[in-house]
PDB file of C-alpha atoms in Angstrom:
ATOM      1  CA  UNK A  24      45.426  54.799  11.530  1.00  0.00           C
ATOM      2  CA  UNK A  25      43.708  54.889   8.090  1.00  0.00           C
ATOM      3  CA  UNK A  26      44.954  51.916   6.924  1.00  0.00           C
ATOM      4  CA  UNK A  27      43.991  49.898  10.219  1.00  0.00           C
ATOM      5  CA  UNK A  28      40.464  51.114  10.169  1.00  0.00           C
ATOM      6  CA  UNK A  29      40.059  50.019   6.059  1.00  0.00           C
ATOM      7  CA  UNK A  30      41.338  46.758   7.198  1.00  0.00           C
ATOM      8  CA  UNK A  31      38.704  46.584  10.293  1.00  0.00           C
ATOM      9  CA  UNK A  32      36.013  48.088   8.005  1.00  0.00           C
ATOM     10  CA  UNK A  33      37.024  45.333   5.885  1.00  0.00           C
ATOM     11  CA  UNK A  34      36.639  42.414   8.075  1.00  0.00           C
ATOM     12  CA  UNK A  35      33.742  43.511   9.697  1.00  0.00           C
ATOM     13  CA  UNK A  36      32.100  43.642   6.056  1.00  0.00           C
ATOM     14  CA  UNK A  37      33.515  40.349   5.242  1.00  0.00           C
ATOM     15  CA  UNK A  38      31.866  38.833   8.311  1.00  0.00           C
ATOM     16  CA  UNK A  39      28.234  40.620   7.874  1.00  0.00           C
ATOM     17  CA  UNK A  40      28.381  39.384   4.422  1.00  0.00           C
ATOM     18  CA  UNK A  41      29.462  35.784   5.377  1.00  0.00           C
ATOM     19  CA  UNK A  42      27.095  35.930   7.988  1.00  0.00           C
ATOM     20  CA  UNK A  43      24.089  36.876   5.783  1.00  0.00           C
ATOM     21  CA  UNK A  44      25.069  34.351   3.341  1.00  0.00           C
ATOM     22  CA  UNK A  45      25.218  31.181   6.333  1.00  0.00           C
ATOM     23  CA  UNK A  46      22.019  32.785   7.554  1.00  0.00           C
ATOM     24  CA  UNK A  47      20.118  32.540   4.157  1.00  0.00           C
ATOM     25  CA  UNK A  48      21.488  28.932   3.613  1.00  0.00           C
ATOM     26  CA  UNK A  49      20.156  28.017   6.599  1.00  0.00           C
ATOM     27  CA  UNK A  50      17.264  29.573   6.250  1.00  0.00           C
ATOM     28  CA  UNK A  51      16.274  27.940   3.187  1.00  0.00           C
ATOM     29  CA  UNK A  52      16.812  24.565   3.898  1.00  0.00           C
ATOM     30  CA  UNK A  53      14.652  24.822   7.266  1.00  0.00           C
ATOM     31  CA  UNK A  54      11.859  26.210   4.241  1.00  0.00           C
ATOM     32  CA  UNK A  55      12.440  23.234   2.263  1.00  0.00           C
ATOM     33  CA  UNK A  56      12.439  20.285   5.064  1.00  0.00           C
ATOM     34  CA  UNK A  57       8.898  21.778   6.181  1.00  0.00           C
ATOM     35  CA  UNK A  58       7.738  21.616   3.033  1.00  0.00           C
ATOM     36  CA  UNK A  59       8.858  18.674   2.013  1.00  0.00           C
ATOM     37  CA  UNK A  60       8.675  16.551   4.699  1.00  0.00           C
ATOM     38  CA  UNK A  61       7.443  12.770   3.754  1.00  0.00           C
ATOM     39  CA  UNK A  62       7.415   9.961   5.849  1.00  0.00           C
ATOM     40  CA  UNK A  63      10.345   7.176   4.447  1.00  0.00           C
ATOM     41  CA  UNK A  64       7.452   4.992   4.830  1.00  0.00           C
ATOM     42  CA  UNK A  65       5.101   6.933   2.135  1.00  0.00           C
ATOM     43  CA  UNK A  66       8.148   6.503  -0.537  1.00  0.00           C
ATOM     44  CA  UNK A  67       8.364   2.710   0.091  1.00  0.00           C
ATOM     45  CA  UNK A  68       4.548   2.230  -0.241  1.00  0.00           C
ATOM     46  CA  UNK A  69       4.710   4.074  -3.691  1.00  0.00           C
ATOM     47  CA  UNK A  70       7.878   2.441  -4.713  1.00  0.00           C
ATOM     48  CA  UNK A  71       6.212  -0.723  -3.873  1.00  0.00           C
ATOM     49  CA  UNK A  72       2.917  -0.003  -5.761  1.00  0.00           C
ATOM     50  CA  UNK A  73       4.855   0.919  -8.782  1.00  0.00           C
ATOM     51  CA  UNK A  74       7.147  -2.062  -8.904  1.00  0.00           C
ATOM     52  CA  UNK A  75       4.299  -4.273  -8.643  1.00  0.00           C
ATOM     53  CA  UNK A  76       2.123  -2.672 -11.128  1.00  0.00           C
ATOM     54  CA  UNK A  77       5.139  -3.302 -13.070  1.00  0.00           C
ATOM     55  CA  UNK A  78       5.057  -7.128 -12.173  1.00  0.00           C
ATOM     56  CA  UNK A  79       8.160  -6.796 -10.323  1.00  0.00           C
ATOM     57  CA  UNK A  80       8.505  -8.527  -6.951  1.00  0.00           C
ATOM     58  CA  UNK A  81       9.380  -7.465  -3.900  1.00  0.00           C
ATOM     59  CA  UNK A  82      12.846  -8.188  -2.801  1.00  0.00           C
ATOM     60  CA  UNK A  83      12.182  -8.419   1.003  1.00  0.00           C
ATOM     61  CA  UNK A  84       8.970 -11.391   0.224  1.00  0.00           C
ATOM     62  CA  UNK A  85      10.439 -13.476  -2.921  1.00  0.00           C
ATOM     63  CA  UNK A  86       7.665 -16.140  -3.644  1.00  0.00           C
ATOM     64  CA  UNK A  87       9.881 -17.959  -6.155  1.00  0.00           C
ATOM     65  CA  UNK A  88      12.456 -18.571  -3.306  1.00  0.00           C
ATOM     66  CA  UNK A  89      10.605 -20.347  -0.998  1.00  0.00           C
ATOM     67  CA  UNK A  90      12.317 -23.203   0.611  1.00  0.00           C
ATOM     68  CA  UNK A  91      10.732 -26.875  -0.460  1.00  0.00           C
ATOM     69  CA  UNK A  92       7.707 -28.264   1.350  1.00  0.00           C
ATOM     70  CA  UNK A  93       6.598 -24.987   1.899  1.00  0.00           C
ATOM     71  CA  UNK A  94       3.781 -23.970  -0.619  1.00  0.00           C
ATOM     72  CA  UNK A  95       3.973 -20.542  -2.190  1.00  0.00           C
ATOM     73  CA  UNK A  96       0.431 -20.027  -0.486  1.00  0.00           C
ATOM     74  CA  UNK A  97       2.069 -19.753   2.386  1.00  0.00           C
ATOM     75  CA  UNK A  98       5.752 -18.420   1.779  1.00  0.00           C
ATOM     76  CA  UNK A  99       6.111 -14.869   3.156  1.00  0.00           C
ATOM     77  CA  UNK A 100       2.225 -14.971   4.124  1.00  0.00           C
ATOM     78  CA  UNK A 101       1.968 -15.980   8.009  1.00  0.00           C
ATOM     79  CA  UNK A 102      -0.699 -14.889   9.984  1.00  0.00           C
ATOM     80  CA  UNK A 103      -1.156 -11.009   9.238  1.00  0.00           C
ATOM     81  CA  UNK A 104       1.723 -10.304   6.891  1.00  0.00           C
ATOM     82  CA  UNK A 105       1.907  -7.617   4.831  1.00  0.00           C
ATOM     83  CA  UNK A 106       2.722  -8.562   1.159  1.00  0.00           C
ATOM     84  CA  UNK A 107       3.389  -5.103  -0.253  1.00  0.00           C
ATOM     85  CA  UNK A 108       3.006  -3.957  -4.000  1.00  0.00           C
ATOM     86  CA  UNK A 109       0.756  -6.413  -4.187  1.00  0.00           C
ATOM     87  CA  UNK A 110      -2.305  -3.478  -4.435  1.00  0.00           C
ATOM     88  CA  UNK A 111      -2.725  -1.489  -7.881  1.00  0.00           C
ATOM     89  CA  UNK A 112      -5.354   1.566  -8.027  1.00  0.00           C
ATOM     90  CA  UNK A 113      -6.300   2.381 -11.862  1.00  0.00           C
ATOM     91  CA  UNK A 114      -8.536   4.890 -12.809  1.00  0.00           C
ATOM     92  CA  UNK A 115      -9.370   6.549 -15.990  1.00  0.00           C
ATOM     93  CA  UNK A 116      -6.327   8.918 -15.073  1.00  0.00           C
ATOM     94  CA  UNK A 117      -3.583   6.601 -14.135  1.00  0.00           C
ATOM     95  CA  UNK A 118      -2.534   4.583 -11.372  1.00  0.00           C
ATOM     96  CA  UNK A 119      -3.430   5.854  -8.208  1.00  0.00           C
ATOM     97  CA  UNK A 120      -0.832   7.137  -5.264  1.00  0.00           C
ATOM     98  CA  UNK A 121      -2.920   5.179  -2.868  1.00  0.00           C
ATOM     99  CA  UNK A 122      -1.223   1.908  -1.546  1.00  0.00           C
ATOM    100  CA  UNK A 123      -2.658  -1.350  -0.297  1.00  0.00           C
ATOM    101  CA  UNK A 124      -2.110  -4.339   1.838  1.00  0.00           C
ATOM    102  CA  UNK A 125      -2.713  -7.765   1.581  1.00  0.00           C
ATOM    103  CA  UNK A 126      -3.000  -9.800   4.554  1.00  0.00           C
ATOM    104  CA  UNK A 127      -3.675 -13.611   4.658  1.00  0.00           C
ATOM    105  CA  UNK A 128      -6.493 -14.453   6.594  1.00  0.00           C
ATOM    106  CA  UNK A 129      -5.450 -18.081   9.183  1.00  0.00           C
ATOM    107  CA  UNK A 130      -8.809 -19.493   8.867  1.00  0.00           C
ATOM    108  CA  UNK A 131      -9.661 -23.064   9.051  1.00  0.00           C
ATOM    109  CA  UNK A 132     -12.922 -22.605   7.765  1.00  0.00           C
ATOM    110  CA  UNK A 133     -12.685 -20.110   5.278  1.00  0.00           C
ATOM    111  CA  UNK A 134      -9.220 -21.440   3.315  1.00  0.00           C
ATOM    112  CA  UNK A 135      -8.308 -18.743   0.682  1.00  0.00           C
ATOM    113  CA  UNK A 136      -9.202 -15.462   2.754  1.00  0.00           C
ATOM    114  CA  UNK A 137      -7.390 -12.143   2.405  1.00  0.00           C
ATOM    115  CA  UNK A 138      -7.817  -8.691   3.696  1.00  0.00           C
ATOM    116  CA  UNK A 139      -7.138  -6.259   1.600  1.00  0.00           C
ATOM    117  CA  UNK A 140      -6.878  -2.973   3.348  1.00  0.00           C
ATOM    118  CA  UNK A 141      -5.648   0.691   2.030  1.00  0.00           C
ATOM    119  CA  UNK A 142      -3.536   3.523   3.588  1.00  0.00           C
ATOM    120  CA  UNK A 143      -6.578   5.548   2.408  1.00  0.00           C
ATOM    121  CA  UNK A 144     -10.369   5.487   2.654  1.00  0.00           C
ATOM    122  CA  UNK A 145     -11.354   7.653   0.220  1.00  0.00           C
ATOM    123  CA  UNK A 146     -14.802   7.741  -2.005  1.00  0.00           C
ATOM    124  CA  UNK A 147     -13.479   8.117  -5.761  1.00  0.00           C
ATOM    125  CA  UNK A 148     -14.857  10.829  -8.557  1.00  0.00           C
ATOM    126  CA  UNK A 149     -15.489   7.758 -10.498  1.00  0.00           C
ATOM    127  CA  UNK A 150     -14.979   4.110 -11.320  1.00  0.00           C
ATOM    128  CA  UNK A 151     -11.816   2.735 -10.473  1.00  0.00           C
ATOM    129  CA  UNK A 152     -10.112  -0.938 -11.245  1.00  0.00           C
ATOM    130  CA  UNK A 153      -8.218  -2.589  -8.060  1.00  0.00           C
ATOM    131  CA  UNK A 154      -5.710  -5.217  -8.519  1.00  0.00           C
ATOM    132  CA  UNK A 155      -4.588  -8.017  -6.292  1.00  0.00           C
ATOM    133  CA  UNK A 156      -2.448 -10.065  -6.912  1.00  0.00           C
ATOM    134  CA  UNK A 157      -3.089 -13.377  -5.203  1.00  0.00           C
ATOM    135  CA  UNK A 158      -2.416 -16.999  -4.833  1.00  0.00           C
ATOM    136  CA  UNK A 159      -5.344 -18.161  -6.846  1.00  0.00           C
ATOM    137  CA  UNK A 160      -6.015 -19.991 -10.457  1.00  0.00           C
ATOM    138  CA  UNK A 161      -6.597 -18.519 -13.517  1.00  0.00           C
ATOM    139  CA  UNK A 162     -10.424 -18.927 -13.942  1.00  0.00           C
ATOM    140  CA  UNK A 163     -10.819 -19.344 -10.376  1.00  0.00           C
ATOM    141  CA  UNK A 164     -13.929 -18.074  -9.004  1.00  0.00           C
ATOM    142  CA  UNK A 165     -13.302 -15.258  -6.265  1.00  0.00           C
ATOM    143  CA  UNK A 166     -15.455 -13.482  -3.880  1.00  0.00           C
ATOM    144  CA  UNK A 167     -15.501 -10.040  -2.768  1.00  0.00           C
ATOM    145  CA  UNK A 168     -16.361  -8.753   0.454  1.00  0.00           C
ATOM    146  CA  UNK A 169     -17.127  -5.490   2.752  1.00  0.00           C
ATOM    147  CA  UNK A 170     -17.307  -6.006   6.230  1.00  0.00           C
ATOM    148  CA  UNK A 171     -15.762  -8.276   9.076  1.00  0.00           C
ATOM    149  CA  UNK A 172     -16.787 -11.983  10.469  1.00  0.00           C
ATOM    150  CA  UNK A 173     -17.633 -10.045  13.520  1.00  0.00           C
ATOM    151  CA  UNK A 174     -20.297  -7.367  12.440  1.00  0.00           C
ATOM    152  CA  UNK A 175     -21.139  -9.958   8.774  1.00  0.00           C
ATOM    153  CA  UNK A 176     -19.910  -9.811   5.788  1.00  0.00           C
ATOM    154  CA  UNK A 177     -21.866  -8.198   2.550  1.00  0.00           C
ATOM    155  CA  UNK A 178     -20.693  -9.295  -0.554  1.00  0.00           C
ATOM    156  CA  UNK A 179     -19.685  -6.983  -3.006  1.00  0.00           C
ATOM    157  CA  UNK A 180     -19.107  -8.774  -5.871  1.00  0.00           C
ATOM    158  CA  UNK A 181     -18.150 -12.031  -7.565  1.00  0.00           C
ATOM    159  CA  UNK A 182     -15.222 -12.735  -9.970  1.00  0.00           C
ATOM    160  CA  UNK A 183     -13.038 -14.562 -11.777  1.00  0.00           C
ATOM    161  CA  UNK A 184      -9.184 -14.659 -11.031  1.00  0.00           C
ATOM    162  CA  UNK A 185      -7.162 -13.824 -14.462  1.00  0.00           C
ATOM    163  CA  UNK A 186      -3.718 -14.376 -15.547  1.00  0.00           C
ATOM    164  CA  UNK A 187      -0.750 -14.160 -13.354  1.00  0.00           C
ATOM    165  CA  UNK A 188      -2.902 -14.470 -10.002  1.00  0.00           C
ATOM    166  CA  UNK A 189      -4.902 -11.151 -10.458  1.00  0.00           C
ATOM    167  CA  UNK A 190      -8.101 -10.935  -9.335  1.00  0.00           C
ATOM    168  CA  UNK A 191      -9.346  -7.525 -10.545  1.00  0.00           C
ATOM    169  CA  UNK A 192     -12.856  -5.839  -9.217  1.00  0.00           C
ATOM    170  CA  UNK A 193     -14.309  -2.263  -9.731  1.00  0.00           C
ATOM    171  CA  UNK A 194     -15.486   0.142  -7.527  1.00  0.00           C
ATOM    172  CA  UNK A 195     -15.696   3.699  -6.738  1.00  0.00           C
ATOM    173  CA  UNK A 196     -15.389   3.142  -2.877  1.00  0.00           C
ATOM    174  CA  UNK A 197     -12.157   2.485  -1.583  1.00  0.00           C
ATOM    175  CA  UNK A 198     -12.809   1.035   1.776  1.00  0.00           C
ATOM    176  CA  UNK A 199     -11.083  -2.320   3.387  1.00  0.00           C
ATOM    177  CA  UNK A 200     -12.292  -5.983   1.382  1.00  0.00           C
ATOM    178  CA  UNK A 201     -12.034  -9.181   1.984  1.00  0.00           C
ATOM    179  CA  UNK A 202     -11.543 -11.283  -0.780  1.00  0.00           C
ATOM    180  CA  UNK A 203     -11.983 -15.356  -0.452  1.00  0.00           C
ATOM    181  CA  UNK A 204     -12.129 -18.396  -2.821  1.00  0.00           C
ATOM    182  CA  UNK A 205     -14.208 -19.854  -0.250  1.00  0.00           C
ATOM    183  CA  UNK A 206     -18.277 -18.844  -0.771  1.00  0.00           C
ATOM    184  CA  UNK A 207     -18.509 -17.566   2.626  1.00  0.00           C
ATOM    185  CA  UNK A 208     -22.312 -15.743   2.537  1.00  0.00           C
ATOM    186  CA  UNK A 209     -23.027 -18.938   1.131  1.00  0.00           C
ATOM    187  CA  UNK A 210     -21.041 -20.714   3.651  1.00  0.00           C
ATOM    188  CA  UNK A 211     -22.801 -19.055   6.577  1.00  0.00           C
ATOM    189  CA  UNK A 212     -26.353 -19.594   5.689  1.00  0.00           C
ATOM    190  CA  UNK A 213     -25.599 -23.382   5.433  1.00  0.00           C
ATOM    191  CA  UNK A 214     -24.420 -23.250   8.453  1.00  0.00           C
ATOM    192  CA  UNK A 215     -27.281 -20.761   9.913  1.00  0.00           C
ATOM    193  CA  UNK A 216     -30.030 -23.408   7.915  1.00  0.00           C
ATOM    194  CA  UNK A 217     -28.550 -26.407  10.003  1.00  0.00           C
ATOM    195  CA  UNK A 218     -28.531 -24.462  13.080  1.00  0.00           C
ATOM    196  CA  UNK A 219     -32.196 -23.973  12.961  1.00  0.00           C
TER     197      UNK A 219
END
């Protein structure tokens, strides 16, 4: 009778401890998936922002591939498309985990019009330098907006596109922009001077 109650002692052991050691497992990975939870869609946007401040493009839009007659204006760019990794955030500290879109504005009278909007509204410690990458000419002048044709438009600031279709403007406020080769403040008080 000894010998069958060391062997029962001995399985019941082996059990608790098996048990303890499927309990822990599974403990621990339900501790890591809360903490580590991240939407698939936050690891694209910083994949994307990362490949494209490395001047890569984006598999999923190639511009270069664009079938003939179709301009690269408007390859991969119909009405409200989001061209990803198209958005850079630098600050004195490094790129910035914030991503950006860039949506082509259809506008017949306002040709050239983007929205540029980011996952993140956020009001920065200081003075940082957004990126867009565009389809605009070197030297090209470029205006930048705040607001919305609905409620007006303020502008923000005026520059000039640089090499490789980046327009670059700084701010501290990261908040949605439209950005237009088209004067349109200028635009609109033509139009509100002939109206009168």
């Amino acid at each position: 009778m000894s010998r069958t109650k060391k062997i029962i002692a001995s399985f019941v052991a082996v059990l608790l401890i098996c048990s303890l050691l499927t309990a822990s497992v599974i403990y621990t990975r339900n501790r890591q998936g809360a903490e580590m939870s991240v939407d698939d869609e936050v690891y694209e946007d910083a994949e994307n922002t990362l490949m494209g401040f490395l001047g890569m493009e984006d598999e999923k839009t190639p511009l270069e591939s664009t079938p003939e007659g179709i301009g690269t204006e408007d390859a991969g760019l119909n009405d409200n498309a989001r061209m990803t990794q198209r958005v850079t955030i630098v600050s004195d500290a490094g790129v910035l985990p914030i991503s950006g879109t860039v949506s082509k504005v259809q506008d017949a009278f306002y040709p050239g019009t983007y929205e540029v909007k980011f996952s993140n509204k956020a009001i920065l410690t200081g003075l940082a330098t957004i990126r867009v990458s565009l389809n605009v000419d070197q030297g090209e002048t470029v205006y930048i907006l705040t607001g919305t044709r609905e409620t007006g438009y303020t502008q923000y600031d005026v520059v000039t596109a640089g090499v490789d279709n980046v327009v670059s403007f700084d701010t501290s406020v990261l908040q949605d922009y439209t950005i237009s080769t088209t004067d349109i403040i200028g635009a609109q008080e033509a139009m509100a001077s002939l109206m009168k």
